[in-house]
Amino acid sequence: MDTGISRSPLLRLLMLVTLGVVAVALWYLTSYSLRGGGEVRWLAPGAPCDLHAGACTATLEQGASLTLEVEAAGRIRALEVLPLVVTLEGLEAESVRVEFVGRGMEMGLHRFPLAAGADGVFHGDGQVTICTESVMPWRARVIVETSRGSLGSWFDFDVERSTP
């Protein structure tokens, strides 16, 4: 009995193709989950608001609202840890996250999941990356995961580069 059975070149090729397809599928699934997966129904904030000055509120659906507060001492600054508080009214959430995205310039993925507290209040820490311009425009996107899907709103703000 011959134990040194060699595999045909076609079988080796099929195994390599299969491994390649599995690797691409795993990459796609990982990328998809990092981006947040499902569709977010975005609802524009009702009025302009200054996150540097205090909390900002947006109306979601059927009278529900979300409020984002960045508890910074003074103005929001790059590379400082920013305590974030999101308060929901009229809506039950499975999870809440805040994402900081550059407006007009790709600044990477900066996603901060918040921990659920009592009475629809979620807490966590976030951080804006280093500014490459003297004034860097940012957007704080608040995404609320509910049993019926994802809802979100946003608040725009600028961060001035610190001078040494």
PDB file of N, CA and C in Angstrom, residues 64-142:
ATOM      1  N   ALA A  64     -39.264  61.501  20.532  1.00  0.00           N
ATOM      2  CA  ALA A  64     -38.055  61.067  21.236  1.00  0.00           C
ATOM      3  C   ALA A  64     -36.930  62.049  20.939  1.00  0.00           C
ATOM      4  N   SER A  65     -35.979  62.141  21.862  1.00  0.00           N
ATOM      5  CA  SER A  65     -34.854  63.044  21.646  1.00  0.00           C
ATOM      6  C   SER A  65     -33.587  62.456  22.246  1.00  0.00           C
ATOM      7  N   LEU A  66     -32.476  62.980  21.763  1.00  0.00           N
ATOM      8  CA  LEU A  66     -31.183  62.629  22.352  1.00  0.00           C
ATOM      9  C   LEU A  66     -30.441  63.917  22.637  1.00  0.00           C
ATOM     10  N   THR A  67     -29.684  63.909  23.714  1.00  0.00           N
ATOM     11  CA  THR A  67     -28.875  65.054  24.093  1.00  0.00           C
ATOM     12  C   THR A  67     -27.447  64.573  24.275  1.00  0.00           C
ATOM     13  N   LEU A  68     -26.499  65.266  23.653  1.00  0.00           N
ATOM     14  CA  LEU A  68     -25.079  64.970  23.798  1.00  0.00           C
ATOM     15  C   LEU A  68     -24.422  66.091  24.572  1.00  0.00           C
ATOM     16  N   GLU A  69     -23.677  65.702  25.588  1.00  0.00           N
ATOM     17  CA  GLU A  69     -22.893  66.669  26.349  1.00  0.00           C
ATOM     18  C   GLU A  69     -21.445  66.187  26.391  1.00  0.00           C
ATOM     19  N   VAL A  70     -20.539  67.079  26.024  1.00  0.00           N
ATOM     20  CA  VAL A  70     -19.108  66.815  26.124  1.00  0.00           C
ATOM     21  C   VAL A  70     -18.633  67.584  27.347  1.00  0.00           C
ATOM     22  N   GLU A  71     -18.281  66.852  28.387  1.00  0.00           N
ATOM     23  CA  GLU A  71     -17.933  67.484  29.663  1.00  0.00           C
ATOM     24  C   GLU A  71     -16.465  67.885  29.684  1.00  0.00           C
ATOM     25  N   ALA A  72     -16.114  68.823  28.820  1.00  0.00           N
ATOM     26  CA  ALA A  72     -14.741  69.325  28.755  1.00  0.00           C
ATOM     27  C   ALA A  72     -14.637  70.580  29.615  1.00  0.00           C
ATOM     28  N   ALA A  73     -13.472  70.757  30.202  1.00  0.00           N
ATOM     29  CA  ALA A  73     -13.215  71.983  30.958  1.00  0.00           C
ATOM     30  C   ALA A  73     -12.845  73.057  29.949  1.00  0.00           C
ATOM     31  N   GLY A  74     -13.800  73.870  29.581  1.00  0.00           N
ATOM     32  CA  GLY A  74     -13.556  74.887  28.553  1.00  0.00           C
ATOM     33  C   GLY A  74     -13.847  74.327  27.177  1.00  0.00           C
ATOM     34  N   ARG A  75     -13.018  74.662  26.218  1.00  0.00           N
ATOM     35  CA  ARG A  75     -13.222  74.236  24.830  1.00  0.00           C
ATOM     36  C   ARG A  75     -12.753  72.797  24.627  1.00  0.00           C
ATOM     37  N   ILE A  76     -13.329  72.142  23.625  1.00  0.00           N
ATOM     38  CA  ILE A  76     -12.914  70.799  23.241  1.00  0.00           C
ATOM     39  C   ILE A  76     -11.552  70.901  22.583  1.00  0.00           C
ATOM     40  N   ARG A  77     -10.600  70.083  23.047  1.00  0.00           N
ATOM     41  CA  ARG A  77      -9.239  70.125  22.525  1.00  0.00           C
ATOM     42  C   ARG A  77      -8.829  68.746  22.010  1.00  0.00           C
ATOM     43  N   ALA A  78      -7.965  68.755  21.006  1.00  0.00           N
ATOM     44  CA  ALA A  78      -7.449  67.507  20.450  1.00  0.00           C
ATOM     45  C   ALA A  78      -6.612  66.772  21.489  1.00  0.00           C
ATOM     46  N   LEU A  79      -6.679  65.462  21.431  1.00  0.00           N
ATOM     47  CA  LEU A  79      -5.893  64.534  22.247  1.00  0.00           C
ATOM     48  C   LEU A  79      -6.232  64.559  23.737  1.00  0.00           C
ATOM     49  N   GLU A  80      -7.255  65.280  24.145  1.00  0.00           N
ATOM     50  CA  GLU A  80      -7.689  65.245  25.544  1.00  0.00           C
ATOM     51  C   GLU A  80      -8.824  64.242  25.685  1.00  0.00           C
ATOM     52  N   VAL A  81      -8.840  63.521  26.800  1.00  0.00           N
ATOM     53  CA  VAL A  81      -9.939  62.606  27.070  1.00  0.00           C
ATOM     54  C   VAL A  81     -11.188  63.435  27.353  1.00  0.00           C
ATOM     55  N   LEU A  82     -12.258  63.116  26.624  1.00  0.00           N
ATOM     56  CA  LEU A  82     -13.500  63.879  26.726  1.00  0.00           C
ATOM     57  C   LEU A  82     -14.592  63.002  27.325  1.00  0.00           C
ATOM     58  N   PRO A  83     -15.044  63.303  28.537  1.00  0.00           N
ATOM     59  CA  PRO A  83     -16.190  62.568  29.076  1.00  0.00           C
ATOM     60  C   PRO A  83     -17.436  62.891  28.258  1.00  0.00           C
ATOM     61  N   LEU A  84     -18.114  61.855  27.774  1.00  0.00           N
ATOM     62  CA  LEU A  84     -19.306  61.999  26.942  1.00  0.00           C
ATOM     63  C   LEU A  84     -20.524  61.498  27.694  1.00  0.00           C
ATOM     64  N   VAL A  85     -21.619  62.250  27.596  1.00  0.00           N
ATOM     65  CA  VAL A  85     -22.889  61.840  28.196  1.00  0.00           C
ATOM     66  C   VAL A  85     -23.976  61.997  27.139  1.00  0.00           C
ATOM     67  N   VAL A  86     -24.694  60.911  26.870  1.00  0.00           N
ATOM     68  CA  VAL A  86     -25.848  60.957  25.973  1.00  0.00           C
ATOM     69  C   VAL A  86     -27.071  60.615  26.807  1.00  0.00           C
ATOM     70  N   THR A  87     -28.075  61.477  26.740  1.00  0.00           N
ATOM     71  CA  THR A  87     -29.328  61.263  27.451  1.00  0.00           C
ATOM     72  C   THR A  87     -30.436  61.072  26.426  1.00  0.00           C
ATOM     73  N   LEU A  88     -31.188  59.979  26.571  1.00  0.00           N
ATOM     74  CA  LEU A  88     -32.310  59.683  25.678  1.00  0.00           C
ATOM     75  C   LEU A  88     -33.613  59.918  26.408  1.00  0.00           C
ATOM     76  N   GLU A  89     -34.570  60.495  25.722  1.00  0.00           N
ATOM     77  CA  GLU A  89     -35.914  60.671  26.271  1.00  0.00           C
ATOM     78  C   GLU A  89     -36.910  60.127  25.270  1.00  0.00           C
ATOM     79  N   GLY A  90     -37.839  59.295  25.743  1.00  0.00           N
ATOM     80  CA  GLY A  90     -38.886  58.751  24.893  1.00  0.00           C
ATOM     81  C   GLY A  90     -38.431  57.632  23.982  1.00  0.00           C
ATOM     82  N   LEU A  91     -37.300  57.014  24.297  1.00  0.00           N
ATOM     83  CA  LEU A  91     -36.738  55.983  23.434  1.00  0.00           C
ATOM     84  C   LEU A  91     -35.893  55.030  24.271  1.00  0.00           C
ATOM     85  N   GLU A  92     -36.089  53.734  24.055  1.00  0.00           N
ATOM     86  CA  GLU A  92     -35.259  52.739  24.741  1.00  0.00           C
ATOM     87  C   GLU A  92     -34.198  52.254  23.782  1.00  0.00           C
ATOM     88  N   ALA A  93     -32.958  52.235  24.245  1.00  0.00           N
ATOM     89  CA  ALA A  93     -31.835  51.865  23.385  1.00  0.00           C
ATOM     90  C   ALA A  93     -31.161  50.607  23.891  1.00  0.00           C
ATOM     91  N   GLU A  94     -30.686  49.806  22.945  1.00  0.00           N
ATOM     92  CA  GLU A  94     -29.866  48.650  23.279  1.00  0.00           C
ATOM     93  C   GLU A  94     -28.421  49.089  23.489  1.00  0.00           C
ATOM     94  N   SER A  95     -27.986  50.074  22.710  1.00  0.00           N
ATOM     95  CA  SER A  95     -26.637  50.619  22.863  1.00  0.00           C
ATOM     96  C   SER A  95     -26.578  52.000  22.227  1.00  0.00           C
ATOM     97  N   VAL A  96     -25.555  52.751  22.620  1.00  0.00           N
ATOM     98  CA  VAL A  96     -25.322  54.091  22.087  1.00  0.00           C
ATOM     99  C   VAL A  96     -23.824  54.233  21.858  1.00  0.00           C
ATOM    100  N   ARG A  97     -23.459  54.882  20.748  1.00  0.00           N
ATOM    101  CA  ARG A  97     -22.051  55.172  20.505  1.00  0.00           C
ATOM    102  C   ARG A  97     -21.937  56.576  19.916  1.00  0.00           C
ATOM    103  N   VAL A  98     -20.774  57.155  20.115  1.00  0.00           N
ATOM    104  CA  VAL A  98     -20.453  58.459  19.548  1.00  0.00           C
ATOM    105  C   VAL A  98     -19.255  58.257  18.633  1.00  0.00           C
ATOM    106  N   GLU A  99     -19.345  58.830  17.440  1.00  0.00           N
ATOM    107  CA  GLU A  99     -18.246  58.773  16.489  1.00  0.00           C
ATOM    108  C   GLU A  99     -17.812  60.197  16.166  1.00  0.00           C
ATOM    109  N   PHE A 100     -16.514  60.444  16.203  1.00  0.00           N
ATOM    110  CA  PHE A 100     -15.978  61.729  15.766  1.00  0.00           C
ATOM    111  C   PHE A 100     -15.412  61.534  14.369  1.00  0.00           C
ATOM    112  N   VAL A 101     -15.921  62.304  13.417  1.00  0.00           N
ATOM    113  CA  VAL A 101     -15.454  62.217  12.034  1.00  0.00           C
ATOM    114  C   VAL A 101     -15.063  63.615  11.567  1.00  0.00           C
ATOM    115  N   GLY A 102     -14.013  63.660  10.779  1.00  0.00           N
ATOM    116  CA  GLY A 102     -13.577  64.929  10.215  1.00  0.00           C
ATOM    117  C   GLY A 102     -14.551  65.381   9.141  1.00  0.00           C
ATOM    118  N   ARG A 103     -14.883  66.659   9.144  1.00  0.00           N
ATOM    119  CA  ARG A 103     -15.730  67.214   8.084  1.00  0.00           C
ATOM    120  C   ARG A 103     -14.817  67.736   6.991  1.00  0.00           C
ATOM    121  N   GLY A 104     -14.947  67.188   5.810  1.00  0.00           N
ATOM    122  CA  GLY A 104     -14.150  67.650   4.693  1.00  0.00           C
ATOM    123  C   GLY A 104     -12.766  67.033   4.611  1.00  0.00           C
ATOM    124  N   MET A 105     -12.397  66.188   5.597  1.00  0.00           N
ATOM    125  CA  MET A 105     -11.097  65.537   5.565  1.00  0.00           C
ATOM    126  C   MET A 105     -11.215  64.194   6.284  1.00  0.00           C
ATOM    127  N   GLU A 106     -10.751  63.145   5.657  1.00  0.00           N
ATOM    128  CA  GLU A 106     -10.784  61.818   6.267  1.00  0.00           C
ATOM    129  C   GLU A 106      -9.794  61.776   7.426  1.00  0.00           C
ATOM    130  N   MET A 107     -10.306  61.499   8.612  1.00  0.00           N
ATOM    131  CA  MET A 107      -9.465  61.455   9.809  1.00  0.00           C
ATOM    132  C   MET A 107      -9.465  60.081  10.469  1.00  0.00           C
ATOM    133  N   GLY A 108     -10.016  59.082   9.804  1.00  0.00           N
ATOM    134  CA  GLY A 108     -10.031  57.734  10.370  1.00  0.00           C
ATOM    135  C   GLY A 108     -11.282  57.478  11.182  1.00  0.00           C
ATOM    136  N   LEU A 109     -11.340  56.278  11.748  1.00  0.00           N
ATOM    137  CA  LEU A 109     -12.493  55.836  12.518  1.00  0.00           C
ATOM    138  C   LEU A 109     -12.249  56.101  13.996  1.00  0.00           C
ATOM    139  N   HIS A 110     -13.100  56.910  14.609  1.00  0.00           N
ATOM    140  CA  HIS A 110     -12.994  57.244  16.031  1.00  0.00           C
ATOM    141  C   HIS A 110     -14.354  56.980  16.667  1.00  0.00           C
ATOM    142  N   ARG A 111     -14.568  55.737  17.065  1.00  0.00           N
ATOM    143  CA  ARG A 111     -15.868  55.281  17.573  1.00  0.00           C
ATOM    144  C   ARG A 111     -15.738  54.972  19.062  1.00  0.00           C
ATOM    145  N   PHE A 112     -16.699  55.492  19.836  1.00  0.00           N
ATOM    146  CA  PHE A 112     -16.647  55.332  21.281  1.00  0.00           C
ATOM    147  C   PHE A 112     -17.988  54.803  21.796  1.00  0.00           C
ATOM    148  N   PRO A 113     -18.046  53.520  22.154  1.00  0.00           N
ATOM    149  CA  PRO A 113     -19.285  52.971  22.729  1.00  0.00           C
ATOM    150  C   PRO A 113     -19.472  53.521  24.143  1.00  0.00           C
ATOM    151  N   LEU A 114     -20.711  53.787  24.496  1.00  0.00           N
ATOM    152  CA  LEU A 114     -21.019  54.324  25.812  1.00  0.00           C
ATOM    153  C   LEU A 114     -21.700  53.253  26.656  1.00  0.00           C
ATOM    154  N   ALA A 115     -21.490  53.320  27.952  1.00  0.00           N
ATOM    155  CA  ALA A 115     -22.088  52.363  28.888  1.00  0.00           C
ATOM    156  C   ALA A 115     -23.438  52.888  29.357  1.00  0.00           C
ATOM    157  N   ALA A 116     -24.402  51.986  29.433  1.00  0.00           N
ATOM    158  CA  ALA A 116     -25.755  52.363  29.860  1.00  0.00           C
ATOM    159  C   ALA A 116     -25.775  52.632  31.355  1.00  0.00           C
ATOM    160  N   GLY A 117     -26.451  53.706  31.714  1.00  0.00           N
ATOM    161  CA  GLY A 117     -26.679  54.038  33.111  1.00  0.00           C
ATOM    162  C   GLY A 117     -28.177  54.005  33.382  1.00  0.00           C
ATOM    163  N   ALA A 118     -28.598  54.705  34.404  1.00  0.00           N
ATOM    164  CA  ALA A 118     -30.016  54.725  34.773  1.00  0.00           C
ATOM    165  C   ALA A 118     -30.779  55.750  33.937  1.00  0.00           C
ATOM    166  N   ASP A 119     -32.055  55.463  33.715  1.00  0.00           N
ATOM    167  CA  ASP A 119     -32.990  56.413  33.098  1.00  0.00           C
ATOM    168  C   ASP A 119     -32.546  56.949  31.741  1.00  0.00           C
ATOM    169  N   GLY A 120     -32.021  56.090  30.864  1.00  0.00           N
ATOM    170  CA  GLY A 120     -31.679  56.508  29.513  1.00  0.00           C
ATOM    171  C   GLY A 120     -30.439  57.366  29.394  1.00  0.00           C
ATOM    172  N   VAL A 121     -29.546  57.282  30.366  1.00  0.00           N
ATOM    173  CA  VAL A 121     -28.304  58.059  30.329  1.00  0.00           C
ATOM    174  C   VAL A 121     -27.148  57.099  30.041  1.00  0.00           C
ATOM    175  N   PHE A 122     -26.305  57.473  29.068  1.00  0.00           N
ATOM    176  CA  PHE A 122     -25.165  56.656  28.663  1.00  0.00           C
ATOM    177  C   PHE A 122     -23.891  57.482  28.857  1.00  0.00           C
ATOM    178  N   HIS A 123     -22.852  56.840  29.398  1.00  0.00           N
ATOM    179  CA  HIS A 123     -21.592  57.521  29.706  1.00  0.00           C
ATOM    180  C   HIS A 123     -20.425  56.821  29.025  1.00  0.00           C
ATOM    181  N   GLY A 124     -19.405  57.591  28.713  1.00  0.00           N
ATOM    182  CA  GLY A 124     -18.169  57.033  28.176  1.00  0.00           C
ATOM    183  C   GLY A 124     -17.172  58.143  27.932  1.00  0.00           C
ATOM    184  N   ASP A 125     -16.023  57.760  27.425  1.00  0.00           N
ATOM    185  CA  ASP A 125     -14.978  58.725  27.109  1.00  0.00           C
ATOM    186  C   ASP A 125     -14.674  58.668  25.626  1.00  0.00           C
ATOM    187  N   GLY A 126     -14.341  59.810  25.066  1.00  0.00           N
ATOM    188  CA  GLY A 126     -13.951  59.900  23.671  1.00  0.00           C
ATOM    189  C   GLY A 126     -12.727  60.774  23.539  1.00  0.00           C
ATOM    190  N   GLN A 127     -12.267  60.915  22.294  1.00  0.00           N
ATOM    191  CA  GLN A 127     -11.090  61.736  22.056  1.00  0.00           C
ATOM    192  C   GLN A 127     -11.057  62.151  20.589  1.00  0.00           C
ATOM    193  N   VAL A 128     -10.729  63.410  20.370  1.00  0.00           N
ATOM    194  CA  VAL A 128     -10.532  63.926  19.024  1.00  0.00           C
ATOM    195  C   VAL A 128      -9.037  63.835  18.746  1.00  0.00           C
ATOM    196  N   THR A 129      -8.677  63.348  17.554  1.00  0.00           N
ATOM    197  CA  THR A 129      -7.256  63.200  17.231  1.00  0.00           C
ATOM    198  C   THR A 129      -6.606  64.546  16.972  1.00  0.00           C
ATOM    199  N   ILE A 130      -5.324  64.499  16.759  1.00  0.00           N
ATOM    200  CA  ILE A 130      -4.540  65.714  16.560  1.00  0.00           C
ATOM    201  C   ILE A 130      -5.025  66.476  15.320  1.00  0.00           C
ATOM    202  N   CYS A 131      -5.001  67.770  15.422  1.00  0.00           N
ATOM    203  CA  CYS A 131      -5.452  68.620  14.326  1.00  0.00           C
ATOM    204  C   CYS A 131      -4.302  68.871  13.360  1.00  0.00           C
ATOM    205  N   THR A 132      -4.592  68.751  12.086  1.00  0.00           N
ATOM    206  CA  THR A 132      -3.579  69.005  11.065  1.00  0.00           C
ATOM    207  C   THR A 132      -3.699  70.410  10.502  1.00  0.00           C
ATOM    208  N   GLU A 133      -4.746  71.114  10.851  1.00  0.00           N
ATOM    209  CA  GLU A 133      -4.968  72.487  10.404  1.00  0.00           C
ATOM    210  C   GLU A 133      -5.120  73.367  11.639  1.00  0.00           C
ATOM    211  N   SER A 134      -5.031  74.666  11.465  1.00  0.00           N
ATOM    212  CA  SER A 134      -5.166  75.561  12.622  1.00  0.00           C
ATOM    213  C   SER A 134      -6.560  75.467  13.232  1.00  0.00           C
ATOM    214  N   VAL A 135      -7.576  75.291  12.387  1.00  0.00           N
ATOM    215  CA  VAL A 135      -8.940  75.039  12.862  1.00  0.00           C
ATOM    216  C   VAL A 135      -9.439  73.808  12.121  1.00  0.00           C
ATOM    217  N   MET A 136      -9.781  72.775  12.876  1.00  0.00           N
ATOM    218  CA  MET A 136     -10.194  71.503  12.284  1.00  0.00           C
ATOM    219  C   MET A 136     -11.692  71.310  12.499  1.00  0.00           C
ATOM    220  N   PRO A 137     -12.469  71.195  11.419  1.00  0.00           N
ATOM    221  CA  PRO A 137     -13.905  70.970  11.571  1.00  0.00           C
ATOM    222  C   PRO A 137     -14.206  69.490  11.832  1.00  0.00           C
ATOM    223  N   TRP A 138     -14.993  69.216  12.858  1.00  0.00           N
ATOM    224  CA  TRP A 138     -15.369  67.862  13.255  1.00  0.00           C
ATOM    225  C   TRP A 138     -16.880  67.717  13.305  1.00  0.00           C
ATOM    226  N   ARG A 139     -17.333  66.479  13.291  1.00  0.00           N
ATOM    227  CA  ARG A 139     -18.747  66.143  13.476  1.00  0.00           C
ATOM    228  C   ARG A 139     -18.825  65.040  14.522  1.00  0.00           C
ATOM    229  N   ALA A 140     -19.655  65.265  15.543  1.00  0.00           N
ATOM    230  CA  ALA A 140     -19.945  64.228  16.535  1.00  0.00           C
ATOM    231  C   ALA A 140     -21.235  63.547  16.095  1.00  0.00           C
ATOM    232  N   ARG A 141     -21.130  62.282  15.706  1.00  0.00           N
ATOM    233  CA  ARG A 141     -22.314  61.516  15.301  1.00  0.00           C
ATOM    234  C   ARG A 141     -22.724  60.624  16.464  1.00  0.00           C
ATOM    235  N   VAL A 142     -23.975  60.737  16.867  1.00  0.00           N
ATOM    236  CA  VAL A 142     -24.514  59.910  17.940  1.00  0.00           C
ATOM    237  C   VAL A 142     -25.420  58.870  17.300  1.00  0.00           C
TER     238      VAL A 142
END
